[in-house]
Amino acid sequence: MKVFKFGGASVKNAEAVKNTARIINLYPKDNLLIVVSAMGKMTNALEELNNAVFNNKNEIYSLLKIITDFHYKIVNELFKDKNHKIFSELASLFNLLTKQVNEITTDNFDYSYDQIVSYGELISTKIISNYLHLVGIENNWMDARAFIKTDYTYREGSVDWELITYLTNKILLPIYSSSKERKIIITQGFIAGTNTTTTTTLGREGSDYTASILAFALNAEDVTIWKDVPGVLNADPKYFSVTEKLNSISYREAIELSYYGATIIHPKTIKPLQNKNIPLWVKSFMAPEEAGTIINNDTDSDNLIPSFIFKVDQILISLLPKDFSFIAEENLSKIFATFVKYNIKINLMQNSAISFSVCIDNNREKAQLLIKELQQTYKIKYNENLELVTIRHFDQKTIDRVTVDKIILLEQKSRVTAQLVVKNI
Ligand code: ASP
Ligand code: MG
């Protein structure tokens, strides 16, 4: 079986939903397990709804209306027959959501978040499943919460691999083996369930991860993530006017790229696929016949094209012991503990005898709290409004290219990776 993942952009309106049917029709013989995200920006809208439940109850009604209107506009375009069962199915989901919103008695924000935000995927999969039926593509709608099982860490559920493997083999596999005809299952990305069936989620952009978990548990033939770009690009088009597609990269390269901040694939997605040697395709939903990018064990092409990853709004903090003593292991362990305390991720670090420098995302509040605490022990110097540029498979030409009109404040190179903290002149 093949696993497909359709993200929010690929199902953002009626036209896009129709396009998913066209893509599925390109694979008339394959068993498909299709993972779908919430439509368009609906996860953000549902997040706002949960915020309103806790902070601003009088916004609830208007937010609910935005969410229902958005979906009804799509369904009205897709289903000409106003007696189609999608209308009552949607109405009952919206009733449940409204009830959920009005009946939240907990002060557990994260718990409430998962109960509310998960509706984005429940609704999108209902719409798509019904639409596919309408155009003659038979499929089974399945509730992912029945087989993607996590612990009780709301908003970042930790998955129970064994239970998921057991349940998916018990619940999903028989559907595929029930007859000779190809079968399609439609299920939700991002959402999961605990063993007492409360809803959890896997973290923002977690649908890629769902696809990968399912592929792992069911030993899928491959996974395809359908995106609004032709594949994995060597730079974000937001920062680079000319980008190149990487035709083939290894799992290792993909993990490195996402570690340094490339946003093309959810960071947790690669490991389960690598563990079972399941290829991952990244393809364009606008040009589904084109090859896209393949991610697998093959490392041969990794160094063909240099990749650029930009992180903007960085702050570079340097710590100097007040008494000119060395930065040694004990100081470092205390410094790291302070970063852990404020849950701050270090993007780059460097130390010398009497100084230690770190580059972090400039989340102003957190960064200022961190600096305040470190100032008790160290003399602190810092620089804001910086960019961190990471170049995989760099050479001098690529470094020159990203440092035009910039001053380099810090530079670090390994055999394949160069990282530069730069500032506009
Ligand atoms: N809908 C969720 C989100 O936007 C999950 C996903 O799209 O992967 O974060
Ligand atoms: Mg999404």
Short mmCIF file of C-alpha atoms in Angstrom, two decimals, residues 11-401:
data_model
loop_
_atom_site.label_atom_id
_atom_site.label_comp_id
_atom_site.label_asym_id
_atom_site.label_seq_id
_atom_site.Cartn_x
_atom_site.Cartn_y
_atom_site.Cartn_z
CA VAL A 11 -7.30 21.01 0.35
CA LYS A 12 -7.80 24.73 0.91
CA ASN A 13 -10.87 25.19 -1.31
CA ALA A 14 -13.32 23.31 -3.53
CA GLU A 15 -10.98 23.38 -6.53
CA ALA A 16 -8.19 21.88 -4.42
CA VAL A 17 -10.46 19.09 -3.17
CA LYS A 18 -11.35 18.28 -6.77
CA ASN A 19 -7.66 18.14 -7.54
CA THR A 20 -7.08 15.47 -4.88
CA ALA A 21 -9.52 13.26 -6.78
CA ARG A 22 -7.54 13.85 -9.97
CA ILE A 23 -4.36 12.81 -8.19
CA ILE A 24 -5.94 9.68 -6.75
CA ASN A 25 -7.15 8.75 -10.22
CA LEU A 26 -3.54 8.68 -11.36
CA TYR A 27 -3.13 5.60 -9.15
CA PRO A 28 -6.07 3.40 -10.18
CA LYS A 29 -4.58 0.11 -9.01
CA ASP A 30 -2.92 0.94 -5.73
CA ASN A 31 -4.19 0.42 -2.23
CA LEU A 32 -4.00 3.90 -0.70
CA LEU A 33 -3.92 5.12 2.86
CA ILE A 34 -4.66 8.82 2.66
CA VAL A 35 -3.82 11.17 5.52
CA VAL A 36 -5.42 14.61 5.38
CA SER A 37 -4.80 17.83 7.32
CA ALA A 38 -7.28 20.54 8.21
CA MET A 39 -8.32 22.69 5.25
CA GLY A 40 -6.33 25.83 4.51
CA LYS A 41 -5.63 27.79 7.66
CA MET A 42 -8.37 26.18 9.75
CA THR A 43 -5.95 24.90 12.42
CA ASN A 44 -4.99 28.51 13.13
CA ALA A 45 -8.67 29.50 13.31
CA LEU A 46 -9.40 26.65 15.74
CA GLU A 47 -6.40 27.67 17.84
CA GLU A 48 -7.93 31.14 18.08
CA LEU A 49 -11.20 29.57 19.11
CA ASN A 50 -9.50 27.74 21.96
CA ASN A 51 -7.74 30.99 22.95
CA ALA A 52 -11.14 32.68 23.04
CA VAL A 53 -12.53 29.97 25.32
CA PHE A 54 -9.86 30.83 27.86
CA ASN A 55 -9.32 34.54 27.33
CA ASN A 56 -12.15 36.17 25.52
CA LYS A 57 -15.47 34.32 25.61
CA ASN A 58 -17.33 36.95 23.62
CA GLU A 59 -15.26 36.16 20.53
CA ILE A 60 -16.38 32.53 20.51
CA TYR A 61 -19.46 33.06 18.42
CA SER A 62 -17.78 35.02 15.63
CA LEU A 63 -14.88 32.57 15.45
CA LEU A 64 -17.25 29.61 15.22
CA LYS A 65 -19.01 31.42 12.43
CA ILE A 66 -15.78 31.97 10.48
CA ILE A 67 -14.99 28.26 10.79
CA THR A 68 -18.44 27.01 9.78
CA ASP A 69 -18.79 29.52 6.92
CA PHE A 70 -15.41 28.52 5.52
CA HIS A 71 -16.35 24.85 5.36
CA TYR A 72 -19.92 25.38 4.14
CA LYS A 73 -18.64 27.50 1.27
CA ILE A 74 -16.49 24.58 0.12
CA VAL A 75 -19.21 21.96 0.60
CA ASN A 76 -21.77 24.08 -1.20
CA GLU A 77 -19.48 24.25 -4.19
CA LEU A 78 -18.70 20.54 -4.14
CA PHE A 79 -22.17 19.09 -3.53
CA LYS A 80 -24.97 20.36 -5.73
CA ASP A 81 -27.53 18.07 -4.08
CA LYS A 82 -28.40 19.87 -0.85
CA ASN A 83 -29.84 16.65 0.57
CA HIS A 84 -26.48 14.93 0.36
CA LYS A 85 -25.55 13.36 3.70
CA ILE A 86 -22.43 15.55 4.02
CA PHE A 87 -24.69 18.43 5.11
CA SER A 88 -26.06 16.54 8.10
CA GLU A 89 -22.66 15.04 8.92
CA LEU A 90 -21.12 18.51 8.97
CA ALA A 91 -23.99 19.90 11.01
CA SER A 92 -23.49 17.25 13.65
CA LEU A 93 -19.71 17.88 13.78
CA PHE A 94 -20.37 21.60 14.24
CA ASN A 95 -22.90 20.83 16.97
CA LEU A 96 -20.34 18.72 18.76
CA LEU A 97 -17.71 21.42 18.37
CA THR A 98 -20.08 24.08 19.70
CA LYS A 99 -20.94 21.86 22.63
CA GLN A 100 -17.27 21.22 23.24
CA VAL A 101 -16.54 24.94 23.26
CA ASN A 102 -19.41 25.79 25.58
CA GLU A 103 -18.87 22.96 27.98
CA ILE A 104 -15.18 23.28 28.65
CA THR A 105 -14.95 23.27 32.43
CA THR A 106 -11.26 22.50 32.68
CA ASP A 107 -8.51 25.03 33.18
CA ASN A 108 -6.18 22.75 31.24
CA PHE A 109 -5.52 24.84 28.13
CA ASP A 110 -3.57 22.13 26.30
CA TYR A 111 -6.23 19.50 26.91
CA SER A 112 -8.93 21.82 25.65
CA TYR A 113 -6.75 22.72 22.65
CA ASP A 114 -6.63 19.14 21.46
CA GLN A 115 -10.36 18.55 21.95
CA ILE A 116 -11.16 21.66 19.89
CA VAL A 117 -8.40 21.90 17.29
CA SER A 118 -8.83 18.26 16.22
CA TYR A 119 -12.13 19.21 14.55
CA GLY A 120 -10.18 20.68 11.64
CA GLU A 121 -9.07 17.23 10.53
CA LEU A 122 -12.33 15.49 11.43
CA ILE A 123 -14.21 17.93 9.20
CA SER A 124 -11.75 17.94 6.29
CA THR A 125 -11.68 14.13 6.07
CA LYS A 126 -15.49 13.93 6.16
CA ILE A 127 -15.72 16.39 3.28
CA ILE A 128 -13.06 14.67 1.21
CA SER A 129 -14.32 11.17 1.84
CA ASN A 130 -17.84 12.16 0.78
CA TYR A 131 -16.60 14.06 -2.23
CA LEU A 132 -14.52 11.10 -3.44
CA HIS A 133 -17.59 8.87 -3.13
CA LEU A 134 -19.56 11.40 -5.12
CA VAL A 135 -17.10 11.21 -8.01
CA GLY A 136 -16.98 7.44 -7.90
CA ILE A 137 -13.88 6.85 -5.79
CA GLU A 138 -14.88 4.38 -3.13
CA ASN A 139 -13.18 4.81 0.20
CA ASN A 140 -13.41 4.14 3.92
CA TRP A 141 -13.35 7.03 6.39
CA MET A 142 -11.51 6.01 9.53
CA ASP A 143 -11.08 7.85 12.83
CA ALA A 144 -7.33 8.08 13.48
CA ARG A 145 -7.95 8.35 17.23
CA ALA A 146 -8.86 4.66 17.23
CA PHE A 147 -5.38 3.55 16.18
CA ILE A 148 -2.88 6.43 16.51
CA LYS A 149 -2.36 6.14 20.25
CA THR A 150 -0.35 8.48 22.46
CA ASP A 151 0.23 9.22 26.11
CA TYR A 152 -1.51 12.15 27.82
CA THR A 153 0.93 14.83 26.70
CA TYR A 154 -1.61 17.15 25.13
CA ARG A 155 -0.43 19.09 22.06
CA GLU A 156 2.66 16.90 21.68
CA GLY A 157 1.48 13.34 22.26
CA SER A 158 4.23 10.77 22.53
CA VAL A 159 3.25 7.83 20.33
CA ASP A 160 2.88 4.25 21.51
CA TRP A 161 4.50 2.36 18.63
CA GLU A 162 3.58 -1.08 19.81
CA LEU A 163 -0.06 -0.31 20.34
CA ILE A 164 -0.28 1.56 17.04
CA THR A 165 1.28 -1.37 15.19
CA TYR A 166 -1.15 -3.76 16.85
CA LEU A 167 -4.23 -1.60 16.24
CA THR A 168 -3.48 -0.58 12.66
CA ASN A 169 -2.84 -4.20 11.72
CA LYS A 170 -6.08 -5.20 13.39
CA ILE A 171 -8.28 -2.37 12.16
CA LEU A 172 -6.83 -1.17 8.84
CA LEU A 173 -5.11 -4.14 7.28
CA PRO A 174 -8.25 -6.32 6.96
CA ILE A 175 -9.85 -3.59 4.85
CA TYR A 176 -7.09 -3.94 2.29
CA SER A 177 -7.13 -7.70 2.31
CA SER A 178 -10.92 -8.05 2.24
CA SER A 179 -11.12 -8.32 -1.55
CA LYS A 180 -8.99 -8.20 -4.68
CA GLU A 181 -10.16 -4.70 -5.56
CA ARG A 182 -7.95 -1.83 -4.59
CA LYS A 183 -9.01 -0.11 -1.38
CA ILE A 184 -8.69 3.46 -0.16
CA ILE A 185 -8.73 4.56 3.46
CA ILE A 186 -9.10 8.23 4.37
CA THR A 187 -7.95 9.29 7.81
CA GLN A 188 -6.85 12.37 9.75
CA GLY A 189 -3.32 13.60 10.17
CA PHE A 190 -2.16 15.30 13.36
CA ILE A 191 -4.82 13.91 15.70
CA ALA A 192 -4.53 10.93 18.01
CA GLY A 193 -6.19 9.33 21.01
CA THR A 194 -5.22 8.19 24.48
CA ASN A 195 -6.21 4.80 25.84
CA THR A 196 -9.25 6.41 27.46
CA THR A 197 -10.12 7.90 24.07
CA THR A 198 -9.60 11.56 24.89
CA THR A 199 -8.15 13.34 21.87
CA THR A 200 -4.51 14.37 21.64
CA THR A 201 -2.46 15.93 18.84
CA LEU A 202 1.07 15.36 17.62
CA GLY A 203 2.19 19.01 17.47
CA ARG A 204 1.74 21.61 14.74
CA GLU A 205 2.35 20.37 11.22
CA GLY A 206 2.13 16.84 12.60
CA SER A 207 0.28 15.27 9.66
CA ASP A 208 3.53 14.31 7.94
CA TYR A 209 4.40 12.45 11.09
CA THR A 210 1.04 10.62 11.06
CA ALA A 211 1.75 9.46 7.50
CA SER A 212 5.15 8.22 8.55
CA ILE A 213 3.83 6.44 11.68
CA LEU A 214 1.21 4.62 9.59
CA ALA A 215 3.72 3.67 6.91
CA PHE A 216 6.00 2.27 9.60
CA ALA A 217 3.25 0.32 11.37
CA LEU A 218 1.84 -1.16 8.16
CA ASN A 219 5.11 -1.58 6.22
CA ALA A 220 3.89 0.64 3.41
CA GLU A 221 5.55 0.56 0.00
CA ASP A 222 6.20 4.31 0.07
CA VAL A 223 4.90 7.66 1.34
CA THR A 224 4.07 10.69 -0.79
CA ILE A 225 3.64 14.16 0.67
CA TRP A 226 1.72 16.36 -1.79
CA LYS A 227 2.93 19.95 -1.52
CA ASP A 228 2.64 23.34 -3.19
CA VAL A 229 6.29 23.14 -4.31
CA PRO A 230 7.78 20.78 -6.92
CA GLY A 231 9.74 18.85 -4.29
CA VAL A 232 12.43 19.58 -1.72
CA LEU A 233 14.09 22.81 -2.81
CA ASN A 234 17.63 23.86 -1.97
CA ALA A 235 16.39 27.10 -0.40
CA ASP A 236 13.15 28.69 0.75
CA PRO A 237 11.70 30.70 -2.18
CA LYS A 238 10.82 33.34 0.46
CA TYR A 239 14.53 34.21 0.72
CA PHE A 240 15.94 33.09 -2.63
CA SER A 241 14.63 34.16 -6.02
CA VAL A 242 16.31 31.24 -7.77
CA THR A 243 15.91 27.83 -6.19
CA GLU A 244 16.75 24.35 -7.40
CA LYS A 245 14.91 21.12 -6.75
CA LEU A 246 16.83 18.30 -5.11
CA ASN A 247 15.87 15.21 -7.11
CA SER A 248 17.12 12.72 -4.59
CA ILE A 249 18.46 13.05 -1.05
CA SER A 250 19.20 10.57 1.70
CA TYR A 251 17.25 10.23 4.95
CA ARG A 252 20.33 11.54 6.71
CA GLU A 253 20.44 14.67 4.55
CA ALA A 254 16.71 15.26 5.07
CA ILE A 255 17.12 15.00 8.84
CA GLU A 256 20.07 17.40 8.76
CA LEU A 257 18.15 19.91 6.64
CA SER A 258 15.17 19.85 8.96
CA TYR A 259 17.43 20.06 12.02
CA TYR A 260 18.95 23.27 10.71
CA GLY A 261 15.49 24.71 10.15
CA ALA A 262 14.30 23.71 6.68
CA THR A 263 10.53 23.57 7.01
CA ILE A 264 9.67 21.26 4.14
CA ILE A 265 9.09 18.13 6.25
CA HIS A 266 8.09 17.74 9.88
CA PRO A 267 11.30 16.81 11.75
CA LYS A 268 9.95 13.59 13.28
CA THR A 269 8.86 12.19 9.92
CA ILE A 270 12.10 10.73 8.64
CA LYS A 271 13.23 8.37 11.41
CA PRO A 272 10.38 5.81 11.22
CA LEU A 273 10.75 5.68 7.43
CA GLN A 274 14.52 5.30 7.63
CA ASN A 275 14.13 2.52 10.18
CA LYS A 276 12.11 0.49 7.68
CA ASN A 277 13.72 1.77 4.53
CA ILE A 278 10.43 3.17 3.20
CA PRO A 279 10.98 5.81 0.47
CA LEU A 280 9.45 9.25 0.95
CA TRP A 281 8.36 11.23 -2.09
CA VAL A 282 7.73 14.96 -1.96
CA LYS A 283 5.64 15.95 -4.97
CA SER A 284 3.68 18.91 -6.27
CA PHE A 285 -0.09 18.63 -6.11
CA MET A 286 -0.16 21.08 -9.03
CA ALA A 287 2.04 18.86 -11.20
CA PRO A 288 1.43 15.37 -9.85
CA GLU A 289 2.91 13.61 -12.88
CA GLU A 290 6.30 15.18 -12.26
CA ALA A 291 8.96 13.28 -10.39
CA GLY A 292 9.35 15.45 -7.30
CA THR A 293 12.00 14.52 -4.76
CA ILE A 294 12.74 11.07 -3.45
CA ILE A 295 14.19 10.61 0.03
CA ASN A 296 15.71 7.20 0.69
CA ASN A 297 18.95 5.46 1.71
CA ASP A 298 20.85 6.59 -1.34
CA THR A 299 23.47 9.20 -0.43
CA ASP A 300 24.98 9.58 -3.91
CA SER A 301 23.23 12.82 -4.78
CA ASP A 302 23.46 14.53 -1.40
CA ASN A 303 26.39 16.74 -2.28
CA LEU A 304 25.35 17.71 -5.81
CA ILE A 305 23.50 20.89 -4.93
CA PRO A 306 24.27 23.12 -1.95
CA SER A 307 21.26 23.90 0.29
CA PHE A 308 20.64 27.15 2.12
CA ILE A 309 18.63 27.48 5.31
CA PHE A 310 17.84 30.90 6.71
CA LYS A 311 16.76 31.74 10.22
CA VAL A 312 15.92 35.39 10.69
CA ASP A 313 15.45 37.44 13.85
CA GLN A 314 18.32 35.82 15.68
CA ILE A 315 20.11 37.07 18.76
CA LEU A 316 23.76 36.30 19.45
CA ILE A 317 24.58 36.29 23.15
CA SER A 318 28.14 36.19 24.51
CA LEU A 319 28.86 35.32 28.13
CA LEU A 320 32.10 36.34 29.80
CA PRO A 321 32.98 35.35 33.37
CA LYS A 322 33.17 38.55 35.43
CA ASP A 323 36.49 37.58 37.00
CA PHE A 324 38.24 36.48 33.80
CA SER A 325 38.11 32.81 34.79
CA PHE A 326 37.84 30.03 32.22
CA ILE A 327 34.61 28.75 30.75
CA ALA A 328 34.90 25.15 31.86
CA GLU A 329 32.59 22.16 32.06
CA GLU A 330 30.88 23.18 35.32
CA ASN A 331 30.00 26.65 34.02
CA LEU A 332 28.77 25.13 30.79
CA SER A 333 26.51 22.68 32.54
CA LYS A 334 24.98 25.51 34.58
CA ILE A 335 24.60 27.64 31.45
CA PHE A 336 22.85 24.79 29.61
CA ALA A 337 20.55 24.23 32.59
CA THR A 338 19.43 27.86 32.30
CA PHE A 339 18.58 27.33 28.62
CA VAL A 340 16.62 24.21 29.51
CA LYS A 341 14.78 26.10 32.25
CA TYR A 342 13.47 28.64 29.73
CA ASN A 343 12.98 25.99 27.05
CA ILE A 344 15.28 27.83 24.65
CA LYS A 345 16.81 25.95 21.75
CA ILE A 346 20.40 26.78 20.87
CA ASN A 347 20.83 27.20 17.12
CA LEU A 348 24.61 27.55 17.24
CA MET A 349 27.28 27.82 19.94
CA GLN A 350 30.98 28.48 20.20
CA ASN A 351 33.36 28.86 23.10
CA SER A 352 36.82 30.18 23.76
CA ALA A 353 38.86 30.33 26.96
CA ILE A 354 36.92 33.15 28.51
CA SER A 355 33.76 33.47 26.49
CA PHE A 356 30.81 31.41 25.36
CA SER A 357 28.53 32.53 22.53
CA VAL A 358 25.13 31.23 21.52
CA CYS A 359 22.76 32.11 18.73
CA ILE A 360 19.05 31.67 19.49
CA ASP A 361 15.68 32.70 18.06
CA ASN A 362 14.88 36.13 19.44
CA ASN A 363 11.74 35.34 21.36
CA ARG A 364 11.98 38.66 23.17
CA GLU A 365 10.37 37.83 26.49
CA LYS A 366 12.16 34.54 26.95
CA ALA A 367 15.49 35.87 25.70
CA GLN A 368 15.35 38.80 28.13
CA LEU A 369 14.53 36.51 31.07
CA LEU A 370 17.46 34.30 30.11
CA ILE A 371 19.82 37.25 29.80
CA LYS A 372 18.70 38.62 33.17
CA GLU A 373 19.40 35.34 34.88
CA LEU A 374 22.77 34.84 33.20
CA GLN A 375 23.77 38.42 34.06
CA GLN A 376 23.90 37.43 37.72
CA THR A 377 27.02 35.39 36.97
CA TYR A 378 28.38 36.67 33.67
CA LYS A 379 29.08 39.81 31.80
CA ILE A 380 26.70 39.64 28.85
CA LYS A 381 27.02 41.18 25.42
CA TYR A 382 24.38 40.66 22.79
CA ASN A 383 23.48 41.56 19.25
CA GLU A 384 19.95 41.49 17.84
CA ASN A 385 18.37 41.46 14.35
CA LEU A 386 20.80 38.90 12.99
CA GLU A 387 20.40 36.11 10.47
CA LEU A 388 21.71 32.61 10.82
CA VAL A 389 22.55 31.08 7.45
CA THR A 390 23.32 27.40 7.20
CA ILE A 391 24.83 26.06 3.99
CA ARG A 392 24.98 22.32 3.44
CA HIS A 393 27.70 21.26 0.97
CA PHE A 394 29.16 24.75 0.92
CA ASP A 395 32.07 26.20 -0.96
CA GLN A 396 33.53 29.72 -0.96
CA LYS A 397 31.21 30.78 -3.77
CA THR A 398 28.10 29.89 -1.80
CA ILE A 399 29.42 31.70 1.27
CA ASP A 400 30.18 34.81 -0.80
CA ARG A 401 26.69 34.65 -2.23
#
